[in-house]
Short mmCIF file of C-alpha atoms and ligand atoms in Angstrom, two decimals:
data_model
loop_
_atom_site.label_atom_id
_atom_site.label_comp_id
_atom_site.label_asym_id
_atom_site.label_seq_id
_atom_site.Cartn_x
_atom_site.Cartn_y
_atom_site.Cartn_z
CA MET A 346 0.00 0.00 0.00
CA ILE A 347 1.79 3.09 -1.22
CA PRO A 348 0.24 6.08 0.49
CA GLN A 349 -0.85 8.79 -1.88
CA HIS A 350 -0.25 12.24 -0.58
CA HIS A 351 -3.50 13.29 -2.20
CA SER A 352 -5.28 11.02 0.18
CA LEU A 353 -3.05 12.21 2.99
CA ASN A 354 -4.45 15.64 2.32
CA THR A 355 -7.85 14.42 3.26
CA ILE A 356 -6.75 13.06 6.65
CA TYR A 357 -7.37 16.48 7.85
CA ASN A 358 -11.04 16.95 7.10
CA MET A 359 -11.97 19.29 9.86
CA GLN A 360 -13.51 22.40 8.48
CA PHE A 361 -12.97 25.80 10.08
CA ILE A 362 -15.54 28.54 9.76
CA LEU A 363 -14.79 32.06 10.89
CA ASP A 364 -17.91 33.80 12.15
CA GLN A 365 -19.14 36.19 14.77
CA ILE A 366 -20.33 34.38 17.84
CA ASN A 367 -22.66 35.75 20.45
CA PRO A 368 -22.41 33.31 23.36
CA LYS A 369 -25.82 34.27 24.67
CA GLU A 370 -27.51 33.32 21.42
CA TYR A 371 -25.34 30.60 19.96
CA GLU A 372 -27.14 27.33 19.18
CA GLY A 373 -24.68 24.45 19.32
CA ASN A 374 -21.83 23.17 21.44
CA LEU A 375 -19.94 26.20 22.65
CA ILE A 376 -16.42 26.28 24.03
CA PHE A 377 -15.68 29.39 26.03
CA LEU A 378 -12.13 30.37 26.97
CA TYR A 379 -12.14 31.99 30.38
CA GLY A 380 -8.87 33.73 31.25
CA ASN A 381 -10.02 36.32 33.75
CA ASP A 382 -13.10 37.71 35.43
CA VAL A 383 -14.13 40.08 32.64
CA ALA A 384 -15.56 36.98 31.03
CA ASP A 385 -18.52 36.95 33.46
CA ARG A 386 -20.28 39.63 31.43
CA THR A 387 -20.37 37.53 28.27
CA LEU A 388 -21.15 34.11 29.67
CA PRO A 389 -24.67 32.83 29.10
CA LEU A 390 -24.92 31.73 32.73
CA SER A 391 -27.09 32.59 35.73
CA LYS A 392 -25.64 34.17 38.83
CA LYS A 393 -25.77 30.79 40.58
CA GLU A 394 -23.95 29.09 37.74
CA ILE A 395 -21.28 31.75 37.69
CA ASP A 396 -20.74 31.29 41.42
CA TYR A 397 -20.36 27.56 40.84
CA LEU A 398 -17.96 28.19 37.98
CA LYS A 399 -15.83 30.43 40.18
CA GLN A 400 -15.67 27.81 42.88
CA ARG A 401 -14.41 25.27 40.39
CA ARG A 402 -12.01 27.81 38.97
CA GLU A 403 -10.64 28.60 42.44
CA ALA A 404 -10.13 24.91 43.15
CA ASP A 405 -8.36 24.28 39.84
CA ARG A 406 -7.19 27.07 37.60
CA HIS A 407 -7.18 24.73 34.61
CA SER A 408 -10.48 22.97 35.08
CA ILE A 409 -13.01 22.51 32.33
CA VAL A 410 -16.57 23.05 33.52
CA ALA A 411 -19.36 21.67 31.34
CA PHE A 412 -22.89 23.09 31.56
CA ASP A 413 -25.90 21.45 29.99
CA ARG A 414 -27.58 23.59 27.36
CA LEU A 415 -29.67 20.76 26.01
CA PRO A 416 -29.34 19.43 23.42
CA TYR A 417 -25.91 21.05 23.52
CA LYS A 418 -23.22 21.79 26.05
CA LEU A 419 -21.28 24.82 27.09
CA TYR A 420 -17.67 24.03 27.99
CA VAL A 421 -15.94 26.71 30.01
CA VAL A 422 -12.19 26.25 29.67
CA ASN A 423 -10.45 27.94 32.55
CA PHE A 424 -6.92 29.09 32.23
CA ASP A 425 -4.62 31.41 34.04
CA SER A 426 -3.61 34.48 32.09
CA GLU A 427 -1.40 35.55 35.01
CA ILE A 428 1.28 32.91 34.44
CA SER A 429 3.80 33.16 31.61
CA ALA A 430 2.30 33.21 28.13
CA ASN A 431 4.02 30.02 26.99
CA GLU A 432 2.78 28.07 29.99
CA SER A 433 -0.78 29.30 29.85
CA GLN A 434 -0.90 28.54 26.13
CA GLU A 435 0.37 25.02 26.77
CA HIS A 436 -2.33 24.55 29.41
CA ILE A 437 -4.86 25.67 26.81
CA ARG A 438 -3.58 23.13 24.25
CA ARG A 439 -3.83 20.35 26.82
CA SER A 440 -7.33 21.47 27.84
CA ALA A 441 -8.31 21.34 24.19
CA ASP A 442 -7.31 17.69 24.20
CA LYS A 443 -9.66 17.09 27.14
CA VAL A 444 -12.49 18.91 25.38
CA VAL A 445 -11.96 16.71 22.31
CA SER A 446 -12.36 13.63 24.53
CA MET A 447 -15.52 15.08 26.05
CA LEU A 448 -17.02 15.84 22.64
CA LYS A 449 -16.11 12.38 21.37
CA GLU A 450 -17.70 10.71 24.33
CA LEU A 451 -20.96 12.41 23.42
CA LYS A 452 -20.43 11.62 19.72
CA GLN A 453 -20.42 15.30 18.85
CA HIS A 454 -18.80 16.40 15.58
CA THR A 455 -19.14 20.16 15.75
CA ALA A 456 -18.44 22.98 18.17
CA ALA A 457 -17.76 26.70 18.28
CA VAL A 458 -14.96 28.53 20.09
CA THR A 459 -15.06 31.96 21.64
CA GLY A 460 -13.94 33.70 24.79
CA ASP A 461 -13.66 36.97 26.60
CA GLY A 462 -10.57 38.59 28.04
CA VAL A 463 -8.46 36.40 25.77
CA ILE A 464 -5.84 37.25 23.17
CA PRO A 465 -5.66 35.77 19.64
CA GLU A 466 -2.62 33.61 20.55
CA GLU A 467 -4.70 31.89 23.21
CA VAL A 468 -7.50 31.13 20.77
CA VAL A 469 -4.98 29.78 18.24
CA ALA A 470 -3.36 27.65 20.96
CA PHE A 471 -6.76 26.16 21.73
CA MET A 472 -7.44 25.39 18.08
CA GLU A 473 -3.99 23.90 17.73
CA GLY A 474 -4.53 21.60 20.69
CA LEU A 475 -7.93 20.62 19.37
CA VAL A 476 -6.77 19.87 15.83
CA LEU A 477 -3.68 17.95 16.90
CA SER A 478 -5.70 15.91 19.42
CA ASP A 479 -8.26 14.91 16.85
CA TYR A 480 -5.71 13.01 14.74
CA SER A 481 -5.52 9.24 14.84
CA PHE A 482 -3.87 6.68 12.57
CA ASP A 483 -6.97 5.24 10.92
CA ARG A 484 -5.64 3.87 7.66
CA TYR A 485 -5.83 0.22 8.64
CA LEU A 486 -9.08 0.32 10.61
CA SER A 487 -12.18 -1.19 9.01
CA LYS A 488 -14.31 1.33 10.83
CA THR A 489 -13.16 4.95 10.95
CA PRO A 490 -13.22 6.22 14.53
CA HIS A 491 -14.94 9.39 15.62
CA HIS A 492 -13.54 12.72 14.43
CA LEU A 493 -14.61 16.31 14.66
CA SER A 494 -15.80 17.68 11.36
CA GLN A 495 -16.47 21.35 11.91
CA LEU A 496 -15.26 24.10 14.19
CA VAL A 497 -16.70 27.59 14.17
CA VAL A 498 -14.15 30.13 15.39
CA ASP A 499 -15.03 33.60 16.58
CA SER A 500 -13.79 35.96 13.88
CA THR A 501 -12.99 38.61 16.50
CA PHE A 502 -9.75 36.76 17.16
CA LEU A 503 -8.19 35.99 13.81
CA THR A 504 -8.28 36.58 10.08
CA GLN A 505 -8.80 33.99 7.36
CA GLU A 506 -5.18 34.42 6.28
CA GLU A 507 -3.87 33.71 9.79
CA LEU A 508 -6.13 30.70 10.02
CA ASP A 509 -4.93 29.38 6.66
CA ARG A 510 -1.28 29.69 7.63
CA SER A 511 -1.82 27.75 10.83
CA THR A 512 -3.91 25.13 9.07
CA ARG A 513 -1.13 24.45 6.58
CA LEU A 514 1.35 23.91 9.39
CA TRP A 515 -1.01 21.53 11.23
CA ASN A 516 -1.62 19.59 8.04
CA ARG A 517 2.09 19.04 7.63
CA ILE A 518 2.28 17.72 11.19
CA PHE A 519 -0.34 15.17 10.10
CA TRP A 520 1.70 14.15 7.08
CA CYS A 521 4.66 13.57 9.34
CA ARG A 522 2.62 11.51 11.80
CA GLU A 523 1.13 9.43 9.02
CA TRP A 524 4.52 8.63 7.46
CA VAL A 525 6.00 7.70 10.82
CA ASN A 526 3.02 5.54 11.78
CA LEU A 527 3.10 3.54 8.53
CA PRO A 528 4.69 0.11 9.03
CA VAL A 529 7.83 -0.60 7.01
CA ALA A 530 6.11 -3.38 5.05
CA ASP A 531 4.03 -0.68 3.37
CA PHE A 532 6.46 2.21 3.41
CA ASN A 533 10.07 1.61 2.48
CA ALA A 534 12.79 4.02 1.40
CA GLU A 535 11.74 3.91 -2.24
CA GLU A 536 8.10 4.61 -1.39
CA PHE A 537 8.92 7.43 1.01
CA ALA A 538 11.20 9.04 -1.59
CA SER A 539 8.61 8.90 -4.36
CA GLU A 540 5.98 10.33 -2.03
CA LEU A 541 8.26 13.32 -1.35
CA GLU A 542 9.03 13.67 -5.04
CA GLU A 543 5.36 13.83 -5.92
CA ILE A 544 4.57 16.41 -3.26
CA SER A 545 7.58 18.50 -4.31
CA GLN A 546 6.27 18.60 -7.87
CA ASP A 547 2.89 19.84 -6.67
CA LEU A 548 4.47 22.52 -4.49
CA HIS A 549 7.08 23.50 -7.09
CA ILE A 550 9.92 22.58 -4.80
CA GLY A 551 13.18 21.28 -6.25
CA CYS A 552 13.60 17.57 -5.53
CA GLN A 553 16.30 15.08 -6.46
CA VAL A 554 16.03 11.41 -5.58
CA PHE A 555 19.28 9.44 -5.70
CA ASP A 556 18.89 5.70 -6.22
CA LYS A 557 21.40 3.04 -5.17
CA ARG A 558 23.54 3.43 -8.30
CA LYS A 559 23.85 7.16 -7.75
CA ILE A 560 24.56 6.67 -4.03
CA GLU A 561 27.29 4.20 -5.00
CA ALA A 562 28.72 6.66 -7.49
CA LEU A 563 28.82 9.27 -4.73
CA ARG A 564 30.56 6.77 -2.45
CA MET A 565 28.27 7.30 0.50
CA GLY A 566 29.82 4.49 2.51
CA GLY A 567 27.67 5.03 5.58
CA LEU A 568 24.32 4.81 3.83
CA LEU A 569 25.50 1.88 1.68
CA GLY A 570 26.95 0.05 4.68
CA VAL A 571 23.72 0.20 6.64
CA ASN A 572 21.75 -0.82 3.56
CA LYS A 573 23.81 -3.98 2.92
CA GLY A 574 21.61 -6.26 4.99
CA SER A 575 18.38 -5.01 3.43
CA VAL A 576 16.46 -6.33 0.43
CA ASP A 577 15.16 -2.81 -0.25
CA GLU A 578 17.29 -0.21 -1.98
CA PRO A 579 18.37 2.94 -0.17
CA ARG A 580 17.39 6.43 -1.28
CA PHE A 581 18.88 9.85 -0.73
CA VAL A 582 16.45 12.73 -1.17
CA VAL A 583 17.49 16.35 -1.58
CA MET A 584 14.79 19.01 -1.62
CA GLU A 585 15.35 22.72 -2.03
CA TYR A 586 13.13 25.70 -1.32
CA LYS A 587 14.70 28.95 -2.49
CA PRO A 588 12.44 32.01 -2.26
CA ALA A 589 13.45 35.20 -4.08
CA ASN A 590 13.22 37.22 -0.87
CA ALA A 591 15.35 34.89 1.28
CA VAL A 592 17.04 36.56 4.25
CA ASN A 593 19.97 34.16 3.98
CA GLN A 594 22.41 34.07 1.10
CA ARG A 595 23.57 30.55 1.93
CA PRO A 596 20.98 27.92 2.74
CA VAL A 597 20.01 26.37 6.03
CA ALA A 598 20.44 22.59 5.65
CA LEU A 599 17.87 20.36 7.33
CA VAL A 600 19.11 16.79 7.69
CA GLY A 601 16.81 14.01 8.89
CA LYS A 602 17.41 10.40 9.91
CA GLY A 603 15.42 8.15 7.61
CA VAL A 604 15.89 4.65 9.00
CA MET A 605 12.68 3.11 7.74
CA TYR A 606 13.02 0.31 10.28
CA ASP A 607 15.75 -0.36 12.81
CA THR A 608 16.15 -4.03 13.72
CA GLY A 609 19.62 -3.21 15.01
CA GLY A 610 21.17 -5.17 12.14
CA LEU A 611 23.49 -8.04 13.14
CA ASN A 612 23.62 -6.47 16.61
CA ILE A 613 19.96 -7.25 16.62
CA LYS A 614 17.66 -5.55 19.11
CA PRO A 615 16.59 -7.94 21.87
CA GLU A 616 13.13 -8.66 23.28
CA ASP A 617 10.74 -5.77 22.99
CA TYR A 618 13.37 -3.17 22.08
CA MET A 619 12.55 -3.59 18.41
CA GLN A 620 8.93 -2.61 18.71
CA GLU A 621 8.11 0.90 17.50
CA MET A 622 11.28 1.07 15.39
CA LYS A 623 9.15 1.93 12.36
CA SER A 624 9.46 5.41 13.90
CA ASP A 625 13.20 5.54 13.20
CA MET A 626 12.58 7.70 10.15
CA ALA A 627 10.85 10.41 12.17
CA GLY A 628 13.76 12.80 11.71
CA ALA A 629 13.41 12.64 7.92
CA ALA A 630 9.62 12.96 8.16
CA THR A 631 10.03 15.97 10.46
CA MET A 632 12.45 17.79 8.18
CA ALA A 633 10.37 17.10 5.06
CA SER A 634 7.28 18.45 6.81
CA VAL A 635 9.11 21.56 8.00
CA LEU A 636 10.38 22.30 4.49
CA PHE A 637 6.92 21.81 2.98
CA ALA A 638 5.25 24.03 5.61
CA ALA A 639 7.89 26.74 5.12
CA ALA A 640 7.41 26.61 1.35
CA GLU A 641 3.63 26.66 1.46
CA ASN A 642 3.60 29.60 3.84
CA GLN A 643 6.37 31.28 1.86
CA LEU A 644 8.77 31.90 4.71
CA PRO A 645 11.69 33.99 3.42
CA VAL A 646 14.36 31.41 4.20
CA HIS A 647 16.42 29.44 1.70
CA LEU A 648 16.26 25.78 2.81
CA VAL A 649 17.70 22.48 1.68
CA ALA A 650 16.51 19.18 3.15
CA LEU A 651 18.81 16.16 2.94
CA LEU A 652 17.20 12.86 3.79
CA PRO A 653 19.13 9.56 3.73
CA MET A 654 16.79 6.56 3.76
CA THR A 655 17.23 2.84 4.32
CA ASP A 656 16.16 0.18 6.76
CA ASN A 657 18.68 -1.52 9.03
CA ARG A 658 18.44 -5.31 8.77
CA PRO A 659 20.57 -8.39 9.45
CA GLY A 660 20.33 -9.83 5.91
CA PHE A 661 22.92 -12.27 4.58
CA ASN A 662 25.28 -9.60 3.38
CA ALA A 663 24.65 -7.28 6.33
CA PHE A 664 27.47 -5.02 7.49
CA ALA A 665 29.14 -6.25 10.64
CA ALA A 666 30.91 -4.97 13.72
CA ASP A 667 34.63 -4.59 12.84
CA ASP A 668 33.80 -3.43 9.31
CA ILE A 669 35.51 -0.22 8.32
CA LEU A 670 33.43 2.11 6.16
CA THR A 671 34.72 4.95 4.03
CA MET A 672 32.26 7.78 4.22
CA TYR A 673 31.28 10.35 1.56
CA ASP A 674 33.91 12.83 2.80
CA GLY A 675 36.66 10.17 2.96
CA THR A 676 36.56 9.71 6.75
CA THR A 677 37.03 6.04 7.71
CA VAL A 678 34.73 4.67 10.39
CA GLU A 679 35.17 1.54 12.49
CA VAL A 680 31.81 -0.12 13.07
CA VAL A 681 31.63 -1.15 16.71
CA ASN A 682 27.90 -1.77 16.78
CA THR A 683 25.56 -2.07 13.80
CA ASP A 684 22.72 -0.69 15.91
CA ALA A 685 24.43 2.71 15.92
CA GLU A 686 23.36 3.05 12.28
CA GLY A 687 21.61 6.42 12.30
CA ARG A 688 24.83 8.36 12.68
CA LEU A 689 26.35 6.46 9.73
CA ILE A 690 23.69 7.52 7.27
CA LEU A 691 23.47 11.05 8.73
CA ALA A 692 27.21 11.52 8.48
CA ASP A 693 27.06 11.12 4.70
CA ALA A 694 24.11 13.51 4.49
CA ILE A 695 25.80 16.18 6.62
CA ALA A 696 29.04 15.89 4.67
CA TYR A 697 27.13 16.03 1.39
CA ALA A 698 25.31 19.19 2.57
CA VAL A 699 28.54 20.91 3.57
CA ALA A 700 30.40 19.97 0.38
CA ASN A 701 27.63 20.80 -2.09
CA TYR A 702 25.52 23.59 -0.57
CA ASP A 703 27.94 25.57 1.59
CA PRO A 704 25.15 26.08 4.16
CA GLU A 705 25.33 28.80 6.82
CA LEU A 706 23.78 26.37 9.30
CA VAL A 707 23.18 22.61 9.44
CA ILE A 708 20.43 21.24 11.70
CA ASP A 709 19.67 17.56 11.98
CA ALA A 710 16.75 15.76 13.61
CA ALA A 711 17.17 12.11 14.50
CA THR A 712 15.75 9.39 16.73
CA LEU A 713 19.35 8.72 17.52
CA THR A 714 19.90 7.31 21.02
CA GLY A 715 18.22 5.59 23.91
CA ALA A 716 20.73 7.52 26.01
CA ALA A 717 18.94 10.79 25.21
CA ILE A 718 15.73 9.30 26.62
CA ARG A 719 17.48 8.03 29.73
CA ALA A 720 18.98 11.48 30.28
CA ILE A 721 15.89 13.71 30.05
CA GLY A 722 12.90 11.42 29.54
CA THR A 723 10.18 12.30 27.08
CA TYR A 724 9.82 15.97 28.00
CA GLY A 725 11.95 17.60 25.36
CA ILE A 726 14.70 17.33 22.78
CA ALA A 727 18.31 16.52 23.68
CA ALA A 728 20.24 19.12 21.73
CA MET A 729 23.87 19.95 21.00
CA GLN A 730 25.61 22.63 19.00
CA GLN A 731 28.98 23.39 17.55
CA ARG A 732 29.85 26.97 16.43
CA ALA A 733 26.13 27.76 16.42
CA GLU A 734 25.55 29.57 19.69
CA ASN A 735 23.42 32.36 18.27
CA PRO A 736 20.97 30.32 16.22
CA PHE A 737 20.85 27.84 19.09
CA ASN A 738 19.73 30.60 21.47
CA LEU A 739 16.94 31.52 19.09
CA LEU A 740 15.93 27.86 18.89
CA LYS A 741 15.83 27.64 22.68
CA ILE A 742 13.58 30.70 22.90
CA MET A 743 11.24 29.30 20.27
CA GLY A 744 11.24 25.95 22.05
CA THR A 745 9.99 27.59 25.22
CA GLN A 746 7.44 29.58 23.29
CA VAL A 747 5.82 26.67 21.42
CA TYR A 748 6.54 24.21 24.25
CA GLU A 749 8.70 21.87 22.18
CA ARG A 750 11.71 22.38 24.37
CA VAL A 751 15.39 21.86 23.71
CA ALA A 752 17.87 20.97 26.45
CA GLU A 753 21.47 21.74 25.58
CA PHE A 754 23.97 19.00 26.38
CA PRO A 755 27.68 19.75 26.84
CA PHE A 756 29.92 19.27 23.86
CA TRP A 757 33.32 19.32 25.57
CA SER A 758 36.37 18.22 23.64
CA GLU A 759 36.93 15.30 26.06
CA TYR A 760 34.00 13.54 24.42
CA ASP A 761 35.90 13.51 21.12
CA GLU A 762 38.42 11.16 22.73
CA LEU A 763 35.68 8.57 23.29
CA ILE A 764 35.11 8.00 19.58
CA LYS A 765 38.75 7.69 18.55
CA SER A 766 39.60 4.38 16.91
CA ASP A 767 42.85 2.44 16.57
CA VAL A 768 42.07 1.13 13.12
CA ALA A 769 40.08 3.98 11.53
CA ASP A 770 39.69 7.76 11.85
CA ILE A 771 36.77 7.39 14.25
CA LYS A 772 34.39 4.69 15.50
CA ASN A 773 30.61 4.68 15.55
CA CYS A 774 30.13 4.48 19.30
CA GLY A 775 31.87 5.33 22.51
CA ILE A 776 31.49 3.90 26.02
CA ALA A 777 28.32 3.25 27.99
CA GLN A 778 28.32 6.77 29.42
CA ALA A 779 27.27 9.97 27.63
CA GLY A 780 25.87 8.02 24.66
CA ALA A 781 23.73 10.87 23.35
CA ILE A 782 26.74 13.18 23.33
CA THR A 783 29.21 10.83 21.65
CA ALA A 784 26.57 10.26 18.96
CA GLY A 785 26.33 14.04 18.52
CA LYS A 786 30.11 14.32 18.45
CA PHE A 787 30.31 11.69 15.74
CA LEU A 788 27.96 13.78 13.58
CA ALA A 789 29.68 17.08 14.39
CA HIS A 790 32.87 15.63 12.88
CA PHE A 791 31.17 15.72 9.48
CA ALA A 792 29.85 19.27 9.81
CA LYS A 793 33.47 20.45 10.04
CA GLU A 794 33.60 24.27 10.31
CA THR A 795 29.93 24.81 9.48
CA PRO A 796 27.69 25.93 12.38
CA TYR A 797 25.85 22.82 13.43
CA ILE A 798 22.86 21.95 15.65
CA HIS A 799 21.97 18.36 16.52
CA LEU A 800 18.47 17.45 17.74
CA ASP A 801 18.07 13.98 19.24
CA ILE A 802 14.31 13.42 19.13
CA ALA A 803 14.35 9.77 20.29
CA GLY A 804 12.30 10.60 23.40
CA VAL A 805 9.58 12.63 21.74
CA ALA A 806 9.05 11.45 18.16
CA TYR A 807 6.82 8.54 19.10
CA PHE A 808 4.82 8.10 22.29
CA SER A 809 3.88 4.57 23.34
CA LYS A 810 1.13 5.97 25.53
CA LYS A 811 -1.10 8.90 24.69
CA GLN A 812 0.64 12.16 25.48
CA HIS A 813 -2.20 14.73 25.57
CA TYR A 814 -2.49 16.56 22.23
CA TYR A 815 0.38 14.61 20.69
CA GLY A 816 -1.76 11.49 20.99
CA ALA A 817 -0.29 7.98 20.92
CA GLY A 818 2.19 6.94 18.24
CA ALA A 819 3.92 9.45 15.99
CA SER A 820 3.82 12.96 17.45
CA GLY A 821 5.30 15.33 14.88
CA TYR A 822 7.20 16.84 17.83
CA GLY A 823 9.75 19.36 16.59
CA ILE A 824 7.87 20.61 13.54
CA ARG A 825 6.26 23.52 15.37
CA LEU A 826 9.63 24.26 16.96
CA LEU A 827 11.58 24.39 13.70
CA TYR A 828 8.83 26.26 11.91
CA ALA A 829 8.76 28.93 14.65
CA PHE A 830 12.55 29.09 14.46
CA LEU A 831 12.53 29.64 10.71
CA GLN A 832 9.71 32.15 10.99
CA THR A 833 11.84 34.34 13.26
CA TYR A 834 15.13 33.47 11.60
CA ASP A 835 15.25 36.80 9.81
CA MET A 836 14.85 38.83 13.00
CA THR A 837 18.45 39.88 13.10
CA LYS A 838 21.46 38.88 11.13
CA SER A 839 23.25 38.29 14.43
CA ASN A 840 21.03 35.29 15.09
CA ARG A 841 22.67 33.68 12.15
CA GLN A 842 26.29 34.28 13.01
N1 BES B 553 17.05 4.08 16.72
C1 BES B 553 17.86 3.82 17.85
C2 BES B 553 17.65 4.81 19.00
C3 BES B 553 16.30 4.78 19.67
C4 BES B 553 16.10 4.00 20.80
C5 BES B 553 15.26 5.58 19.22
C6 BES B 553 14.88 4.00 21.41
C7 BES B 553 14.04 5.57 19.84
C8 BES B 553 13.85 4.78 20.94
C9 BES B 553 19.34 3.87 17.46
O1 BES B 553 19.65 3.53 16.16
C10 BES B 553 20.06 2.94 18.36
O2 BES B 553 19.81 1.77 18.29
N2 BES B 553 20.96 3.47 19.21
C11 BES B 553 21.72 2.69 20.12
C12 BES B 553 23.14 3.17 20.05
C13 BES B 553 24.13 2.26 20.72
C14 BES B 553 24.26 0.95 19.98
C15 BES B 553 25.48 2.96 20.77
C16 BES B 553 21.15 2.92 21.52
O3 BES B 553 20.74 4.05 21.83
O4 BES B 553 21.08 1.96 22.27
ZN1 ZN B 554 19.98 1.40 15.93
ZN1 ZN B 555 18.11 3.83 14.75
#
């Protein structure tokens, strides 16, 4: 089953309608955002009900209070506009997830959103939470589960253009989730690459797909090494979005790990460690989605996405520990463990970006290490940077703002010692300690002098258990972060130096 992006487009079939809403007259399910007491004047509630609401609000600043307005309901979503904007907006997104559950329980498909004493960002945060919560991976279900179909949004808070821009971004998050959720049997490197090629044509984005012959000609030893044990061919996809009004003269390179499935290879993953490894191409899916969203919303940033794709399998000719690979840039790598495969395919992509695009910044996203998860859990991205302090600071700020947070790990030179090899230039893993960092250091070797940011998304790309508005399964975590980063990238030149 090769997914058609045309059908992917219809995953998102929730319709938004901008309209004026008078809460006292509205007939239908109404969601009312209540940030402070001014809201009392607009609420269609009796004095007694308002007293009750306030009691509940006192007890829990983030409670959702439902009132019967038969045959409909009024949901008052409390939030605290006194705390920092990023935190209150995150509370709103998570409340939206709860409202979605409440509506689903009652088999409701439509609702309207308004509020009083709220700012547009808060309304958008609510819509974002609602839209992202409504997603589920339905493709293989005989019976499509419940979804919302229509949301009326009070036009006091945003314009059609603003709504359209947000909708495009959310749609791309859905593409990413869908790609990541697809099992490898139905979505291999070749299929992923042709999907991206087709979309690029529609969006008038430059796209090159390198097949195995071309990858061999380029001598990408990392990508070819990992691919040796697979029956499916590898692919290397390069997409470019170059707007006329770009703020950067040299591109920003977005590199994404596209391991379609990670069995571990000959160092095969034991017991239940293999499960969910269809998500090992989340980095590539993330970067493709970011580039598409940036292009569709015409952000003034010149971008190149470089996506190496293969699965990692223990086939008869699989690469083995002790092998020495010669990478695209000529670096030799001793393979210590075939399960540290992501860095091998990314190394070729980073080196290719640096040699062929002279980027001003390289960012990669990769489900790279279990060590990153052990270090900070599933609450953010383990991040590292080399010569990229200024853009990294901007990324950190944006991470706090959209609540897709980045935690900077140290990148001290001592860690370089841990990946030195006796028989090759470097080796593909270090010791048991600091595994997320030695993986980052391995990649940084290939960025050379170019400012470089590494995002290890292993903890956040795929949630085994439902994580509020990210749902269960593929999350698309990192897309809103990178989009917000690129949106503000032109703020000052100094961010980019
Ligand atoms: N894809 C995994 C990392 C991973 C683990 C992602 C769990 C998501 C959840 C990666 O290729 C891997 O296997 N890394 C090894 C590296 C080790 C062999 C040095 C790891 O983290 O154990
Ligand atoms: Zn692995
Ligand atoms: Zn992997």
